[in-house]
Coordinates of N, CA and C in Angstrom, one line a residue:
X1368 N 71.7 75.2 84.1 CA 71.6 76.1 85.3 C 72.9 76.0 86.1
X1369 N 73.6 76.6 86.2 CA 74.3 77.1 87.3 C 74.5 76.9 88.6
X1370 N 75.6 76.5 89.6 CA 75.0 76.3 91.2 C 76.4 77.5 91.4
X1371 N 75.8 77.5 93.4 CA 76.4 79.1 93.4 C 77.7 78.1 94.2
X1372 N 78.7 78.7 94.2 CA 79.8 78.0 94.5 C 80.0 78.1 96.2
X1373 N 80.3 77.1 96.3 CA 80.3 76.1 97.8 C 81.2 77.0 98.9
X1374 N 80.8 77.4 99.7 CA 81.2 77.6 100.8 C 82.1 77.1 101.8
X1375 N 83.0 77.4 102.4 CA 83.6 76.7 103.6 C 83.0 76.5 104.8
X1376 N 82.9 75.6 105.4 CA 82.4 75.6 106.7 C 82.5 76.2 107.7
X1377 N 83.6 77.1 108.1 CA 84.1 78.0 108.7 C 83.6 79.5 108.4
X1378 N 83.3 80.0 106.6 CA 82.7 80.7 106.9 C 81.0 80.4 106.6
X1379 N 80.2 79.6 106.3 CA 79.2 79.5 106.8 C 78.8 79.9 108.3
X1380 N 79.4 79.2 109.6 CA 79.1 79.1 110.5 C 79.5 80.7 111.0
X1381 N 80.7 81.2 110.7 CA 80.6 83.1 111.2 C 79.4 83.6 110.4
X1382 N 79.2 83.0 109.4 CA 77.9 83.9 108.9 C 76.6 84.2 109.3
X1383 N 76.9 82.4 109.9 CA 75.4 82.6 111.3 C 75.7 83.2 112.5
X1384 N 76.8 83.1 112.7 CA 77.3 84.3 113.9 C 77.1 85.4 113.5
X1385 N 77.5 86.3 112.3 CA 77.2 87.4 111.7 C 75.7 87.9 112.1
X1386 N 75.1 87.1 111.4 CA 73.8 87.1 111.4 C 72.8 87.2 112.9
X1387 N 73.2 86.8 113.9 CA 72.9 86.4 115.1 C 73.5 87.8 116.1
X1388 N 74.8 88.6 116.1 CA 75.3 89.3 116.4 C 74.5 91.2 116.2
X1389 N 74.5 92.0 117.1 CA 74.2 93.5 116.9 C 75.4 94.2 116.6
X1390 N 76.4 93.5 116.6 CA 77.7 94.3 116.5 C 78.1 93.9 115.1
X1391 N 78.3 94.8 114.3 CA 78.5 95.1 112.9 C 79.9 94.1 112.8
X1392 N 79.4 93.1 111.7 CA 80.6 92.6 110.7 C 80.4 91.9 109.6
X1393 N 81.4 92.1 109.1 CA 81.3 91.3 107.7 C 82.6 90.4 107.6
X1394 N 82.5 89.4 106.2 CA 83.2 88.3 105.7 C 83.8 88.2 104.9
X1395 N 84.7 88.3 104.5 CA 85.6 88.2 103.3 C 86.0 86.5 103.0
X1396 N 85.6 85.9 101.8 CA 86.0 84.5 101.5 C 87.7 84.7 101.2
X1397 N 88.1 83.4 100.6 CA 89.1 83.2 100.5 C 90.0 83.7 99.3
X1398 N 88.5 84.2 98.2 CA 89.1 85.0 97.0 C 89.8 86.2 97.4
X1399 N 89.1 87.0 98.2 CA 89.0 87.9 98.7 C 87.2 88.7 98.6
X1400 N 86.7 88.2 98.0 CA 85.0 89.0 98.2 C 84.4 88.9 99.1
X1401 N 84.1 90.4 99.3 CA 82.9 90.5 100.5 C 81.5 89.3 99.9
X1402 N 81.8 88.3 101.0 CA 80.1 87.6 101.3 C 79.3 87.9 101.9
X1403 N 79.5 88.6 102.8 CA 78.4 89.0 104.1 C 78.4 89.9 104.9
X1404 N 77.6 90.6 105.0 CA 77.5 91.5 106.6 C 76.3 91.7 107.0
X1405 N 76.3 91.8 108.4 CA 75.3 91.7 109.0 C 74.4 93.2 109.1
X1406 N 72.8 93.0 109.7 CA 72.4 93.9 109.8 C 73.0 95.2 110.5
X1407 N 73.3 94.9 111.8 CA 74.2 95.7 112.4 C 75.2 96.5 111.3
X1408 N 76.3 96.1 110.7 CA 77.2 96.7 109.7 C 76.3 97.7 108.4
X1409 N 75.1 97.1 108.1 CA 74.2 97.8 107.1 C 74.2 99.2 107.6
X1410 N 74.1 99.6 108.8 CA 73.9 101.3 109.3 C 75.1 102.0 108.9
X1411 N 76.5 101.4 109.2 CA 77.0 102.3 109.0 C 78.2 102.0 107.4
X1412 N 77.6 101.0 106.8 CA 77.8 100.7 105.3 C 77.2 101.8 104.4
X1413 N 75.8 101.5 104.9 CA 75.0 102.5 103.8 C 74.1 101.8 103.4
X1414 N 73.8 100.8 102.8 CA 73.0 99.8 102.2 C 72.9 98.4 103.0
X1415 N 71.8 97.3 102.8 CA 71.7 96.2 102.9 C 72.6 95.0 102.4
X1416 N 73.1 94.3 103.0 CA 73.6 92.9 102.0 C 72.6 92.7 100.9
X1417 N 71.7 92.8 101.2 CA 70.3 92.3 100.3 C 70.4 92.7 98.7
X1418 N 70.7 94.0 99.1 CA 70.9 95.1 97.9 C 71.9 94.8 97.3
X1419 N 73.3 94.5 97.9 CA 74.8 94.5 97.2 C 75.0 93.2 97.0
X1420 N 74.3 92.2 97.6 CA 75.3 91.0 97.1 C 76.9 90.7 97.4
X1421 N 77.1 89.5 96.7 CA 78.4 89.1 97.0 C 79.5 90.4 96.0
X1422 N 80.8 90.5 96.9 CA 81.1 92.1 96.1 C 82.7 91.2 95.9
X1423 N 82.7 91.7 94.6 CA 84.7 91.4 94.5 C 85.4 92.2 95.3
X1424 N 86.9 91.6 95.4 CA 87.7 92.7 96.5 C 88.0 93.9 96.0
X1425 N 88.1 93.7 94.9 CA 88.4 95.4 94.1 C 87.4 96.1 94.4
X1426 N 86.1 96.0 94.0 CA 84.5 96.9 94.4 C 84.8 97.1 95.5
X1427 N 84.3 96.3 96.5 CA 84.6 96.6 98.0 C 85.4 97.6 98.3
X1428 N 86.5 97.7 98.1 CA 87.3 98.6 98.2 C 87.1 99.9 97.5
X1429 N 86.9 99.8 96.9 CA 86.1 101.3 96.1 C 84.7 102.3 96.7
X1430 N 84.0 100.6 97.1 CA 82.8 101.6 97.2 C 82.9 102.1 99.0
X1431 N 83.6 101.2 100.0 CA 83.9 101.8 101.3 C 84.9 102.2 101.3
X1432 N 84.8 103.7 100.9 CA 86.4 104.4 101.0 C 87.3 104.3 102.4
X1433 N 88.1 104.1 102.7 CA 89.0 104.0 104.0 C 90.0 104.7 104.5
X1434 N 90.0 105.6 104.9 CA 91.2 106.0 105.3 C 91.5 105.7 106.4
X1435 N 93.1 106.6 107.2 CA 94.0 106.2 108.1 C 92.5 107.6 109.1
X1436 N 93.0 107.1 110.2 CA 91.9 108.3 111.6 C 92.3 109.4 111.3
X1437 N 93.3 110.2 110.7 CA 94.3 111.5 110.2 C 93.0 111.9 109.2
X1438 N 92.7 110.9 108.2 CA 92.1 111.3 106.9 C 93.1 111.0 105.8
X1439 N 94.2 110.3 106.6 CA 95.7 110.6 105.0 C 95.0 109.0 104.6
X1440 N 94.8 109.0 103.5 CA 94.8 107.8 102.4 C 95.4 106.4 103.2
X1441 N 94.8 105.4 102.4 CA 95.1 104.0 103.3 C 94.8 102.9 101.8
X1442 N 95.9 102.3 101.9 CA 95.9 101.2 100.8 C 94.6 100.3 101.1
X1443 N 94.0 99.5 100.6 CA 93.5 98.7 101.0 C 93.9 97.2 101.8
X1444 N 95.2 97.3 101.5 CA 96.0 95.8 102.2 C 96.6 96.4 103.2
X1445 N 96.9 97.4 103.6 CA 97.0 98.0 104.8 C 96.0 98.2 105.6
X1446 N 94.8 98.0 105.7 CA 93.6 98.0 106.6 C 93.2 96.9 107.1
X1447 N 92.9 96.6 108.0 CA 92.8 95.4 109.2 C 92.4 94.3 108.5
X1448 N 91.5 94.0 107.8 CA 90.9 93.2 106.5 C 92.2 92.6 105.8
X1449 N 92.8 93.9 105.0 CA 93.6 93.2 104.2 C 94.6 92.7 105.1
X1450 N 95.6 93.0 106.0 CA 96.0 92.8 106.7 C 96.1 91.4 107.5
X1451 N 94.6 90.8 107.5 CA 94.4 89.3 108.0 C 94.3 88.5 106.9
X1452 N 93.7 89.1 105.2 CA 93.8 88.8 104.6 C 95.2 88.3 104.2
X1453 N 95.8 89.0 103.9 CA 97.2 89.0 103.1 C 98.3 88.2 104.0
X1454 N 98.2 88.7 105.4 CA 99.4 88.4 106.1 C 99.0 87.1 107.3
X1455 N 98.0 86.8 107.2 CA 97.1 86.1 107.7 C 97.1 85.9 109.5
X1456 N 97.4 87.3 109.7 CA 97.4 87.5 111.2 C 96.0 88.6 111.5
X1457 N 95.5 88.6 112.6 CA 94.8 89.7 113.5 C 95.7 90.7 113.0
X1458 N 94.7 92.0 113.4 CA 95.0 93.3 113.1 C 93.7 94.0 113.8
X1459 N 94.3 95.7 114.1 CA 93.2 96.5 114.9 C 93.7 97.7 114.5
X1460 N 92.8 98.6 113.6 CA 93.0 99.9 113.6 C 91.6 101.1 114.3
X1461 N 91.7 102.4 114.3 CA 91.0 103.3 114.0 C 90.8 103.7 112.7
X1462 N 89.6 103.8 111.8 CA 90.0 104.0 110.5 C 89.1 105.3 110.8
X1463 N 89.1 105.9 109.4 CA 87.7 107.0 108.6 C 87.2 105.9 107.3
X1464 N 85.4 105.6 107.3 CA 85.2 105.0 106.6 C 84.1 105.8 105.9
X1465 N 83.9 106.0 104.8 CA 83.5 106.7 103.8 C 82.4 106.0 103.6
X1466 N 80.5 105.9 103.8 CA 80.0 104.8 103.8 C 79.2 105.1 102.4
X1467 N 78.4 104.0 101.9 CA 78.0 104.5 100.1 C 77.0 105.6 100.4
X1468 N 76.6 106.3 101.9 CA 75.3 107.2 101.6 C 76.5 109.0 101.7
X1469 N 78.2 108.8 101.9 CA 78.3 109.6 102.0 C 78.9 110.3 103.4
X1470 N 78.2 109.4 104.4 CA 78.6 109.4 105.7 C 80.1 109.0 106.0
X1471 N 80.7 110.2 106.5 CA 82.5 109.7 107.3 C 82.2 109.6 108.3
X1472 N 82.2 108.1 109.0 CA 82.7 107.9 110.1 C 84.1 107.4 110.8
X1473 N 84.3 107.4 111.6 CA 85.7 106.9 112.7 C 84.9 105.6 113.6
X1474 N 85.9 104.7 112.8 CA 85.5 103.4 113.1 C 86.6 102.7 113.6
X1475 N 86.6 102.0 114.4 CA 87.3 100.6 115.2 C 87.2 99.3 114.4
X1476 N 88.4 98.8 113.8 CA 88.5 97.4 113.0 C 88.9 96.9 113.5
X1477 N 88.8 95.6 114.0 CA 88.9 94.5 114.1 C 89.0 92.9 113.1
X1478 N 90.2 92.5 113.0 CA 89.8 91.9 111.7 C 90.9 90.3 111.9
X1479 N 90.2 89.2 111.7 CA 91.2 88.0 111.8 C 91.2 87.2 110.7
X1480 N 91.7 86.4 110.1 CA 91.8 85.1 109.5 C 91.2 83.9 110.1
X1481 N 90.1 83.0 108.9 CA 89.5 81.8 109.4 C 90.0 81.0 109.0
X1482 N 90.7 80.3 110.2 CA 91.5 78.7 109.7 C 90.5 77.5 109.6
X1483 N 90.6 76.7 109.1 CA 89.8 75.2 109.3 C 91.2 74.5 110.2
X1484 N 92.1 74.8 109.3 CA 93.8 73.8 109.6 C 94.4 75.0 109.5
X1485 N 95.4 74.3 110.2 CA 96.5 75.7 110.5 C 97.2 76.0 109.7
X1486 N 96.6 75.6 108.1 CA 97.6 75.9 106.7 C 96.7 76.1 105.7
X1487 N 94.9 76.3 106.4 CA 93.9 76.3 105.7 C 92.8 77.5 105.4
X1488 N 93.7 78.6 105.6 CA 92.5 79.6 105.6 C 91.0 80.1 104.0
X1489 N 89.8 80.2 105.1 CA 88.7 80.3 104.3 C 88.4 81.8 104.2
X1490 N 89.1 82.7 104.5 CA 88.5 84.0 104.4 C 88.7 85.0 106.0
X1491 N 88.3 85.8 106.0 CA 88.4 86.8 107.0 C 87.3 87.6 107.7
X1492 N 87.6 87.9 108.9 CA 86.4 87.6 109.6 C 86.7 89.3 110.1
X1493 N 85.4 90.4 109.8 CA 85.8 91.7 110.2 C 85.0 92.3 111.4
X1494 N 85.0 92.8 112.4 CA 84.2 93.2 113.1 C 84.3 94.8 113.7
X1495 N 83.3 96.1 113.7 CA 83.5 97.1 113.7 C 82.3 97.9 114.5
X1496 N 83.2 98.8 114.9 CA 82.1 99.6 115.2 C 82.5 100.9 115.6
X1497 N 81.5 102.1 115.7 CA 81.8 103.7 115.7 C 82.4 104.1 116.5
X1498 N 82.9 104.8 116.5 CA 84.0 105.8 118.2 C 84.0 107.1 118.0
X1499 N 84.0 107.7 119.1 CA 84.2 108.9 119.0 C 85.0 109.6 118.9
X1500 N 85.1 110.8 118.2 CA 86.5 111.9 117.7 C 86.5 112.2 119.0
X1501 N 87.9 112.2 119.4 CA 88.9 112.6 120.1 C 89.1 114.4 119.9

């Protein structure tokens, strides 16, 4: 039998924050896979965590299309996520997020990097929510 691979303590404890939170976010570990998101984020995802599971960063990126607030195309490491991900700083955009039911919305990212040590990052910590067209 199998065990499910160990967690960081850093993102355990956002995950209880996730969890505990009305304001939509999710988790990226240190691979880069979506671990988590919270009820809140389910509305304007499309689906449940329950249902998706832990997602690789490739999926993820596929199945929440993202664009720039224009509509013009957006890399995935160019969006606030990858961004904390990759360069391991904070980042804040306006995106268009494509959710799996089909729904475009214009969303507010928010997105940091979780240190344990200041040379130790466990993944990425995203937080979002809807705005209105301008």
């Amino acid at each position: 039998m199998g065990t499910a691979p160990q967690r960081a303590l850093a993102l355990i404890v956002a995950r209880e924050l996730a969890a505990n939170l009305a304001t939509p976010m999710f988790l990226i570990d240190a691979a880069g896979d979506l671990v988590f998101y919270n009820d809140a984020a389910e509305q304007i995802i499309g689906k449940s965590f329950a249902e998706l599971g832990t997602i690789s960063a490739l999926t993820w990126g596929e199945m929440l299309k993202l664009a720039k607030a224009n509509g013009d195309p957006l890399r995935r490491r160019d969006s606030p996520p990858g961004i904390a991900f990759a360069e391991r700083r904070p980042a804040h955009a306006t995106l268009q997020a494509t959710a799996l039911d089909g729904t475009v919305r214009l969303v507010e990212v928010t997105a940091y990097p979780l240190f344990a040590k200041t040379d130790e990052m466990h993944g990425v910590v995203a937080i979002f929510w809807e705005t209105e067209r301008s």
